[in-house]
Coordinates of C-alpha atoms in Angstrom, one line a residue:
X1 CA -3.3 -11.8 21.6
X2 CA -0.8 -14.5 21.3
X3 CA -1.9 -14.8 17.7
X4 CA -0.4 -11.3 16.6
X5 CA 2.8 -11.1 18.8
X6 CA 3.9 -14.5 17.8
X7 CA 3.6 -13.2 14.0
X8 CA 5.5 -10.0 14.1
X9 CA 8.2 -11.8 16.4
X10 CA 8.4 -14.7 13.7
X11 CA 9.1 -12.4 10.9
X12 CA 11.4 -10.1 12.9
X13 CA 13.6 -13.0 14.3
X14 CA 13.4 -14.9 10.5
X15 CA 14.8 -11.7 9.3
X16 CA 17.7 -11.9 11.1
X17 CA 18.3 -15.3 10.6
X18 CA 18.2 -14.9 6.9
X19 CA 20.9 -12.0 7.4
X20 CA 23.0 -14.0 9.0
X21 CA 22.6 -16.9 6.5
X22 CA 23.8 -14.7 3.9
X23 CA 27.0 -14.2 5.9
X24 CA 27.5 -17.6 5.6
X25 CA 26.8 -17.5 2.2
X26 CA 23.7 -20.0 2.3
X27 CA 22.1 -21.3 -1.0
X28 CA 19.2 -20.1 -2.7
X29 CA 17.0 -23.0 -1.6
X30 CA 18.0 -22.7 1.7
X31 CA 17.1 -18.9 1.9
X32 CA 13.6 -19.5 0.0
X33 CA 12.7 -22.5 2.5
X34 CA 13.5 -20.3 5.4
X35 CA 11.7 -17.0 4.1
X36 CA 8.4 -19.4 3.1
X37 CA 8.2 -20.4 7.2
X38 CA 6.8 -16.6 8.8
X39 CA 4.5 -16.4 5.7
X40 CA 3.6 -19.8 5.9
X41 CA 3.0 -19.2 9.8
X42 CA 0.9 -16.1 8.8
X43 CA -1.5 -18.2 6.4
X44 CA -2.0 -20.6 9.8
X45 CA -3.1 -17.6 12.1
X46 CA -4.9 -15.1 9.5
X47 CA -7.9 -17.1 9.3
X48 CA -7.9 -17.8 13.2
X49 CA -7.8 -14.2 13.8
X50 CA -10.9 -14.2 10.9
X51 CA -12.6 -16.6 13.1
X52 CA -12.0 -14.6 16.3
X53 CA -13.1 -11.3 15.1
X54 CA -16.8 -12.9 13.5
X55 CA -17.3 -14.2 16.7
X56 CA -17.3 -10.7 18.3
X57 CA -20.3 -8.7 18.4
X58 CA -18.0 -5.4 17.4
X59 CA -16.3 -7.3 15.2
X60 CA -13.4 -6.6 16.9
X61 CA -10.7 -9.5 18.0
X62 CA -8.9 -7.4 20.7
X63 CA -5.9 -8.2 22.6
X64 CA -3.6 -6.8 25.6
X65 CA 0.1 -6.1 26.2
X66 CA 2.4 -5.4 28.7
X67 CA -0.5 -4.5 31.1
X68 CA -1.7 -2.2 28.1
X69 CA -5.4 -3.0 27.5
X70 CA -6.7 -3.7 24.1
X71 CA -3.1 -2.8 22.7
X72 CA -3.6 -4.9 19.4
X73 CA -6.8 -5.2 17.5
X74 CA -8.7 -7.4 14.7
X75 CA -10.8 -6.0 12.3
X76 CA -12.0 -6.4 8.7
X77 CA -9.6 -3.6 7.1
X78 CA -6.7 -4.6 9.2
X79 CA -6.7 -8.2 8.1
X80 CA -7.6 -7.7 4.7
X81 CA -4.5 -5.5 4.4
X82 CA -2.2 -8.2 6.2
X83 CA -3.8 -10.7 3.8
X84 CA -2.8 -9.1 0.9
X85 CA 0.8 -7.8 2.3
X86 CA 1.4 -11.4 3.3
X87 CA 0.7 -13.0 -0.3
X88 CA 2.1 -10.6 -2.2
X89 CA 5.3 -10.2 0.0
X90 CA 5.9 -13.8 -0.3
X91 CA 5.8 -14.1 -4.1
X92 CA 7.9 -11.0 -5.0
X93 CA 10.4 -12.6 -2.3
X94 CA 10.2 -15.7 -4.0
X95 CA 10.8 -14.1 -7.5
X96 CA 13.7 -12.3 -6.0
X97 CA 15.6 -15.3 -4.9
X98 CA 15.2 -16.8 -8.3
X99 CA 16.4 -13.8 -10.4
X100 CA 19.3 -12.8 -8.2
X101 CA 22.4 -14.3 -7.3
X102 CA 23.4 -16.0 -3.8
X103 CA 25.3 -12.7 -2.3
X104 CA 22.7 -10.2 -3.5
X105 CA 19.4 -11.9 -1.9
X106 CA 20.1 -12.5 1.2
X107 CA 20.0 -8.6 2.8
X108 CA 16.8 -7.8 0.5
X109 CA 14.9 -10.8 1.8
X110 CA 16.0 -10.1 5.3
X111 CA 14.6 -6.3 5.2
X112 CA 11.5 -7.8 3.6
X113 CA 11.1 -9.9 6.2
X114 CA 11.6 -7.0 8.7
X115 CA 9.4 -4.7 6.6
X116 CA 6.3 -7.4 6.6
X117 CA 6.7 -7.8 10.2
X118 CA 6.4 -4.4 11.0
X119 CA 3.9 -3.7 8.7
X120 CA 1.6 -6.5 10.5
X121 CA 2.6 -4.4 13.8
X122 CA 1.0 -1.2 12.0
X123 CA -2.1 -3.1 11.0
X124 CA -3.0 -4.6 14.3
X125 CA -1.9 -2.5 16.9
X126 CA -4.8 -0.7 18.2
X127 CA -2.8 2.1 20.5
X128 CA -2.0 5.1 18.7
X129 CA 1.7 5.3 20.2
X130 CA 2.6 1.4 19.2
X131 CA 1.2 2.3 15.7
X132 CA 3.6 5.3 15.5
X133 CA 6.8 3.1 17.0
X134 CA 5.6 0.1 14.3
X135 CA 5.4 2.6 11.3
X136 CA 8.6 4.6 11.9
X137 CA 10.0 0.5 12.1
X138 CA 8.3 0.2 8.9
X139 CA 10.0 2.9 7.6
X140 CA 13.6 1.8 9.0
X141 CA 12.6 -1.5 6.6
X142 CA 12.0 0.9 3.5
X143 CA 15.4 2.4 3.9
X144 CA 17.3 -1.1 4.3
X145 CA 14.9 -2.3 1.1
X146 CA 16.2 0.8 -1.0
X147 CA 19.9 0.0 0.0
X148 CA 19.8 -3.2 -1.3
X149 CA 21.8 -3.6 -4.6
X150 CA 20.0 -6.1 -6.4
X151 CA 22.3 -6.3 -9.4
X152 CA 23.7 -3.3 -9.0
X153 CA 23.1 0.6 -7.8
X154 CA 21.9 3.2 -10.6
X155 CA 23.4 6.5 -11.0
X156 CA 19.8 8.1 -9.4
X157 CA 19.6 5.9 -6.5
X158 CA 21.6 8.1 -4.2
X159 CA 19.4 11.1 -5.0
X160 CA 16.2 9.1 -4.7
X161 CA 17.3 7.6 -1.8
X162 CA 17.9 11.1 -0.3
X163 CA 14.8 12.1 -1.1
X164 CA 12.6 9.9 0.1
X165 CA 14.8 9.6 3.5
X166 CA 14.1 13.5 4.0
X167 CA 10.4 13.7 3.2
X168 CA 9.8 10.4 5.1
X169 CA 12.0 12.5 8.2
X170 CA 9.6 15.2 7.7
X171 CA 6.0 13.2 7.5
X172 CA 7.4 11.2 10.7
X173 CA 8.0 14.6 12.9
X174 CA 4.4 16.1 11.3
X175 CA 2.8 12.6 12.2
X176 CA 4.3 12.5 16.0
X177 CA 3.3 16.4 16.6
X178 CA -0.2 15.5 15.3
X179 CA -0.8 12.7 17.4
X180 CA 0.9 14.5 20.3
X181 CA -1.7 17.4 19.8
X182 CA -4.3 14.7 19.6
X183 CA -3.4 13.1 22.8
X184 CA -3.5 16.5 24.7
X185 CA -6.8 17.9 23.7
X186 CA -9.0 14.5 24.2
X187 CA -6.8 13.4 27.1
X188 CA -4.9 16.6 28.4
X189 CA -1.6 16.3 30.0
X190 CA -2.6 13.4 32.5
X191 CA -3.6 10.8 29.7
X192 CA -3.2 7.3 30.3
X193 CA -1.7 4.8 28.2
X194 CA -4.5 2.5 28.3
X195 CA -6.5 4.9 26.6
X196 CA -4.8 5.8 24.0
X197 CA -6.4 3.1 21.2
X198 CA -8.2 4.7 18.5
X199 CA -11.8 3.8 19.6
X200 CA -11.2 5.9 22.9
X201 CA -10.1 8.8 21.1
X202 CA -12.9 8.5 18.4
X203 CA -15.4 8.4 21.0
X204 CA -13.6 11.5 23.3
X205 CA -13.4 13.9 19.8
X206 CA -17.0 15.2 20.4
X207 CA -15.9 16.0 24.0
X208 CA -12.9 17.9 23.0
X209 CA -13.1 21.6 24.0
X210 CA -10.4 23.0 22.4
X211 CA -11.7 22.8 18.5
X212 CA -8.5 24.6 17.1
X213 CA -6.1 22.1 18.8
X214 CA -8.3 18.9 17.0
X215 CA -8.3 21.2 13.6
X216 CA -3.9 21.4 13.5
X217 CA -4.0 17.6 14.9
X218 CA -5.8 16.8 11.8
X219 CA -3.7 19.0 9.6
X220 CA -0.3 17.6 10.7
X221 CA -1.4 14.1 10.6
X222 CA -3.1 14.5 7.0
X223 CA 0.3 16.5 5.9
X224 CA 2.2 13.5 7.3
X225 CA 0.6 10.6 5.9
X226 CA -0.5 12.5 2.6
X227 CA 3.1 12.7 2.1
X228 CA 3.7 9.2 2.6
X229 CA 1.5 8.2 0.3
X230 CA 2.4 10.6 -2.3
X231 CA -0.6 13.2 -2.9
X232 CA -0.2 16.4 -4.1
X233 CA 1.6 18.9 -3.1
X234 CA 3.6 16.3 -1.3
X235 CA 4.4 14.0 -4.2
X236 CA 7.9 15.5 -5.5
X237 CA 9.8 13.0 -4.1
X238 CA 7.6 9.7 -5.3
X239 CA 8.5 9.4 -9.0
X240 CA 12.0 9.7 -8.4
X241 CA 11.9 7.1 -6.0
X242 CA 10.0 4.6 -8.2
X243 CA 12.5 5.1 -11.2
X244 CA 15.7 5.7 -9.2
X245 CA 15.8 2.8 -6.9
X246 CA 16.3 -0.4 -8.5
X247 CA 12.7 -2.5 -9.3
X248 CA 13.0 -5.1 -6.4
X249 CA 13.0 -3.0 -3.8
X250 CA 9.8 -0.7 -5.1
X251 CA 7.9 -3.8 -6.0
X252 CA 8.4 -4.9 -2.3
X253 CA 7.6 -1.3 -0.8
X254 CA 4.7 -1.1 -3.1
X255 CA 2.7 -3.8 -1.3
X256 CA 4.1 -3.7 2.1
X257 CA 5.2 0.0 3.4
X258 CA 2.8 1.8 0.7
X259 CA -0.5 -0.8 1.6
X260 CA 0.5 0.3 5.2
X261 CA 0.3 4.4 4.4
X262 CA -3.4 3.8 3.0
X263 CA -3.9 2.0 6.0
X264 CA -3.4 4.5 8.1
X265 CA -4.8 7.4 5.9
X266 CA -7.9 5.7 5.9
X267 CA -8.0 5.0 9.7
X268 CA -6.6 8.0 10.5
X269 CA -8.4 10.9 8.2
X270 CA -11.6 9.3 9.4
X271 CA -11.1 9.2 13.6
X272 CA -11.6 13.0 12.9
X273 CA -15.3 12.1 11.5
X274 CA -16.5 13.4 14.3
X275 CA -15.3 17.0 14.1
X276 CA -17.0 17.4 10.8
X277 CA -20.3 16.8 12.0
X278 CA -20.0 18.9 15.0
X279 CA -18.3 21.8 13.3
X280 CA -20.2 22.6 10.1
X281 CA -17.5 25.8 8.5
X282 CA -14.4 23.1 9.8
X283 CA -16.2 20.1 7.6
X284 CA -17.0 22.6 4.8
X285 CA -13.7 24.1 4.6
X286 CA -11.2 20.9 5.3
X287 CA -13.7 18.7 3.0
X288 CA -13.3 21.0 0.2
X289 CA -9.4 21.6 1.0
X290 CA -8.9 17.5 0.9
X291 CA -11.4 17.6 -2.7
X292 CA -9.0 19.8 -4.3
X293 CA -5.8 17.6 -3.1
X294 CA -7.3 14.5 -4.3
X295 CA -8.5 16.2 -7.9
X296 CA -5.3 17.8 -8.6
X297 CA -3.1 14.5 -7.5
X298 CA -5.5 12.7 -10.2
X299 CA -5.0 15.7 -12.7
X300 CA -1.3 15.8 -12.0
X301 CA -0.4 12.2 -12.1
X302 CA -2.4 10.9 -15.0
X303 CA -1.6 13.9 -17.1
X304 CA 2.4 13.4 -16.2
X305 CA 2.2 9.7 -16.5
X306 CA 0.5 10.2 -19.8
X307 CA 3.6 12.2 -21.2
X308 CA 6.5 10.2 -19.8
X309 CA 8.9 8.5 -22.0
X310 CA 10.6 6.7 -19.0
X311 CA 8.7 3.6 -18.0
X312 CA 8.8 3.6 -14.6
X313 CA 8.5 6.9 -14.3
X314 CA 5.2 7.1 -15.5
X315 CA 4.2 4.4 -12.9
X316 CA 5.7 7.2 -10.3
X317 CA 3.2 9.2 -11.5
X318 CA 0.3 6.5 -11.7
X319 CA 0.8 5.9 -7.7
X320 CA 0.1 10.0 -6.9
X321 CA -3.2 9.8 -8.6
X322 CA -4.0 6.7 -6.7
X323 CA -3.4 8.5 -4.1
X324 CA -6.1 10.9 -5.5
X325 CA -8.8 8.1 -5.9
X326 CA -8.5 6.9 -2.4
X327 CA -8.7 10.4 -1.2
X328 CA -12.2 11.3 -2.9
X329 CA -13.6 7.7 -0.8
X330 CA -12.2 9.3 2.2
X331 CA -14.3 12.5 2.1
X332 CA -17.2 10.1 1.3
X333 CA -16.6 8.5 5.1
X334 CA -16.3 11.7 6.7
X335 CA -19.3 13.2 5.3
X336 CA -21.5 10.4 6.4
X337 CA -18.9 10.6 9.9
X338 CA -17.9 7.0 9.5
X339 CA -14.7 6.0 11.1
X340 CA -13.2 2.8 9.5
X341 CA -13.6 0.6 12.5
X342 CA -14.9 -2.6 13.7
X343 CA -18.4 -2.8 12.4
X344 CA -17.9 0.2 10.4
X345 CA -14.9 -1.0 8.5
X346 CA -17.3 -3.0 6.2
X347 CA -17.6 0.3 4.5
X348 CA -13.9 0.5 3.5
X349 CA -14.0 -2.4 1.4
X350 CA -14.2 -0.2 -2.2
X351 CA -11.1 1.9 -0.6
X352 CA -9.5 -1.2 0.4
X353 CA -9.8 -2.9 -2.6
X354 CA -8.8 -0.3 -4.9
X355 CA -5.7 0.3 -2.9
X356 CA -4.8 -3.5 -3.0
X357 CA -5.3 -4.5 -6.8
X358 CA -3.7 -1.3 -7.4
X359 CA -0.7 -2.3 -5.6
X360 CA -0.8 -5.6 -6.5
X361 CA -0.5 -4.8 -10.4
X362 CA 1.8 -2.0 -9.7
X363 CA 4.3 -4.2 -8.0
X364 CA 4.5 -7.2 -10.4
X365 CA 4.6 -4.3 -13.5
X366 CA 7.3 -3.2 -11.6
X367 CA 8.9 -6.6 -11.0
X368 CA 8.6 -6.9 -14.5
X369 CA 10.4 -3.8 -15.9
X370 CA 13.2 -4.6 -13.8
X371 CA 13.8 -7.7 -15.8
X372 CA 13.4 -5.8 -18.4
X373 CA 15.9 -3.2 -17.6
X374 CA 18.7 -5.9 -17.0
X375 CA 18.6 -6.0 -21.1
X376 CA 19.1 -2.4 -21.5
X377 CA 15.1 -1.4 -21.8
X378 CA 14.5 1.8 -20.0
X379 CA 11.8 4.2 -22.3
X380 CA 9.1 3.6 -23.7
X381 CA 10.2 2.9 -27.2
X382 CA 12.5 0.3 -25.9
X383 CA 9.6 -1.7 -25.6
X384 CA 9.4 -2.7 -29.2
X385 CA 9.1 -5.9 -30.1
X386 CA 9.5 -7.2 -26.0
X387 CA 7.3 -10.0 -27.0
X388 CA 9.6 -11.3 -29.0
X389 CA 12.4 -11.2 -26.7
X390 CA 10.5 -11.9 -23.4
X391 CA 7.4 -13.3 -24.4
X392 CA 6.1 -14.6 -20.8
X393 CA 7.0 -11.5 -19.0
X394 CA 5.2 -9.1 -21.5
X395 CA 2.2 -11.4 -21.6
X396 CA 2.0 -10.8 -17.5
X397 CA 3.2 -7.3 -18.0
X398 CA 0.1 -6.9 -20.6
X399 CA -2.3 -8.5 -18.1
X400 CA -1.4 -6.2 -15.1
X401 CA -1.7 -3.0 -17.2
X402 CA -4.7 -4.5 -18.4
X403 CA -5.8 -4.4 -14.6
X404 CA -4.7 -1.0 -14.2
X405 CA -6.7 0.0 -16.8
X406 CA -9.6 -1.3 -15.6
X407 CA -10.7 -3.7 -18.3
X408 CA -13.1 -6.7 -17.2
X409 CA -12.9 -9.3 -15.7
X410 CA -10.0 -8.4 -14.0
X411 CA -9.6 -6.9 -10.5
X412 CA -8.8 -3.5 -11.3
X413 CA -12.2 -3.2 -13.0
X414 CA -13.8 -4.4 -10.0
X415 CA -12.0 -1.9 -7.9
X416 CA -12.7 1.2 -10.1
X417 CA -16.5 -0.1 -10.6
X418 CA -16.4 0.4 -6.3
X419 CA -14.9 3.6 -6.8
X420 CA -17.0 5.2 -9.1
X421 CA -20.7 3.2 -7.7
X422 CA -19.4 4.6 -4.3
X423 CA -19.2 8.1 -5.0
X424 CA -22.7 8.1 -7.6
X425 CA -24.5 6.3 -4.8
X426 CA -24.4 9.3 -2.6
X427 CA -26.3 11.5 -5.1
X428 CA -25.0 14.5 -3.7
X429 CA -23.6 17.0 -6.2
X430 CA -19.7 17.0 -5.1
X431 CA -19.4 13.2 -5.3
X432 CA -21.0 13.4 -8.4
X433 CA -18.5 15.7 -9.9
X434 CA -15.8 13.5 -8.3
X435 CA -17.1 10.4 -9.9
X436 CA -17.4 12.2 -13.3
X437 CA -13.9 13.1 -12.9
X438 CA -12.5 10.2 -11.8
X439 CA -14.1 8.3 -14.7
X440 CA -12.4 10.7 -17.2
X441 CA -9.3 9.9 -15.6
X442 CA -9.7 6.5 -15.9
X443 CA -9.5 6.7 -19.4
X444 CA -6.7 8.6 -19.4
X445 CA -4.8 5.8 -17.0
X446 CA -6.2 2.8 -19.8
X447 CA -5.0 5.4 -22.5
X448 CA -1.1 5.1 -21.4
X449 CA -1.7 1.4 -20.4
X450 CA -3.0 0.5 -23.7
X451 CA 0.2 2.7 -25.3
X452 CA 2.5 0.6 -23.4
X453 CA 1.1 -2.7 -24.3
X454 CA 0.6 -1.4 -28.0
X455 CA 4.7 -0.6 -28.3
X456 CA 5.5 -3.8 -26.7
X457 CA 3.8 -5.9 -29.1
X458 CA 4.9 -4.1 -32.4
X459 CA 7.5 -6.4 -34.5
X460 CA 11.0 -5.8 -34.2
X461 CA 13.4 -7.1 -36.7
X462 CA 16.9 -7.1 -34.4
X463 CA 15.6 -8.8 -31.6
X464 CA 16.1 -12.3 -30.7
X465 CA 14.1 -14.4 -28.0
X466 CA 15.8 -14.7 -24.6
X467 CA 15.2 -17.7 -22.2
X468 CA 13.2 -17.1 -19.5
X469 CA 13.4 -19.2 -16.2
X470 CA 10.1 -20.5 -14.7
X471 CA 11.5 -20.0 -11.4
X472 CA 11.3 -16.5 -12.1
X473 CA 8.0 -16.2 -13.5
X474 CA 5.9 -18.4 -11.4
X475 CA 5.5 -15.9 -8.2
X476 CA 4.3 -13.1 -10.4
X477 CA 2.2 -15.7 -12.1
X478 CA 0.6 -16.2 -9.1
X479 CA -0.1 -12.4 -8.3
X480 CA -1.3 -12.3 -11.9
X481 CA -3.5 -15.2 -11.3
X482 CA -5.3 -13.3 -8.0
X483 CA -5.7 -10.4 -10.2
X484 CA -7.6 -12.3 -12.9
X485 CA -9.7 -14.4 -10.0
X486 CA -10.5 -11.4 -7.8
X487 CA -11.8 -10.0 -11.0
X488 CA -14.2 -12.7 -12.1
X489 CA -14.7 -13.7 -8.4
X490 CA -14.1 -11.0 -6.0
X491 CA -16.3 -12.2 -3.1
X492 CA -13.6 -14.9 -1.7
X493 CA -10.8 -11.8 -2.1
X494 CA -13.0 -9.8 0.3
X495 CA -13.3 -12.6 2.6
X496 CA -12.4 -10.3 5.9
X497 CA -15.3 -8.0 5.2
X498 CA -18.2 -10.7 5.4
X499 CA -20.6 -10.1 7.8

């Protein structure tokens, strides 16, 4: 599959090009033009992959690599996440290039291109070992992003970095152990690399004789991915990371590795759906556990966000609650025996739309809060009078907050509607309760979003307007416009899920 291989390669090659351009002190314009090349290439390739996918009976577009059959695969879920990542990361890079000085932007642009390429590899890999390899490359790219100064280090940066590195290292260890047990349980010790693809493993799980080994594999993989997503009780590092690292890398992480983590969570948690159907006791125990984790993530995340005084830390807890909402949908897929792959990936539309809409809104919010921090605004009450100081930035922030609050006609409203509708449509008591809890805490999310907007538009006499550069705001405005259009006419934005 030359299209996928070339796309991944171009991102990684151009990350090196940008790195050396920074060494030779290239200007902003040249860096912006060079960084646009791999994204422009991906905008051409993704529709080509979509046409290849819809012409397939199974809604799969596969390709071999290094002699391994079906090494790469394209389906609606992977294609949707790759499109969102390409657009959002591209716009954020242009924002960063415009906002910061020549010496500061080359490292973060280089790391962003490398991370995007690794995310594409994660999304399009079908072989389970290839997925792990590209995911580790993604995490390495996140470390590179987080180390970029972008205006200077903060005193919390090193502590936040250490927590993130330790937790992701632990999650990687759990993930490779879980994958090892999964391979052993379905293939035995004499496995073939060509058979280690997701579809083969899903088909072989019902034939596995050692159920205990499968359950252990599920638990290890779940712990690893829940740690990366920031769900309870593995969330401790996430608020510290969001508030401790400078804003631009955090915004980029939200639309690259964070979306890839949700993709992996949906794929790997539903690959065990056969296990839940064949072992009822296991189904009840694990679904109860996942539901508990999801509900506790929602409750703790939203209530902690509501009580925060530091603005960026507030959104770190909001990300914890997003992981909880996502888990409720994953339970739904497991109960129905759905593996989010190929034809069945169409059922992932609510899950994908919710995580994407939330990721874009949060990325814009964090990027704008970064510009607020440049003038000393870190805490909630310091937002007072921001509509007078940075009016256009405040408007973009407010629209993104309204999307997070689920106010129509923004993408956040459609996303939350899809979550609630999917849960209620089952007409099962457990999901009706989950829908009620989700609805209740969506109101809490709206409460702190409106609180931020109210404070930002509160009058203040001792401030004056600060000049805002259009080149800083246009990329973010494009992402905000995407949230608006995706709320008014969501169908075109779900093009990969069209049959």
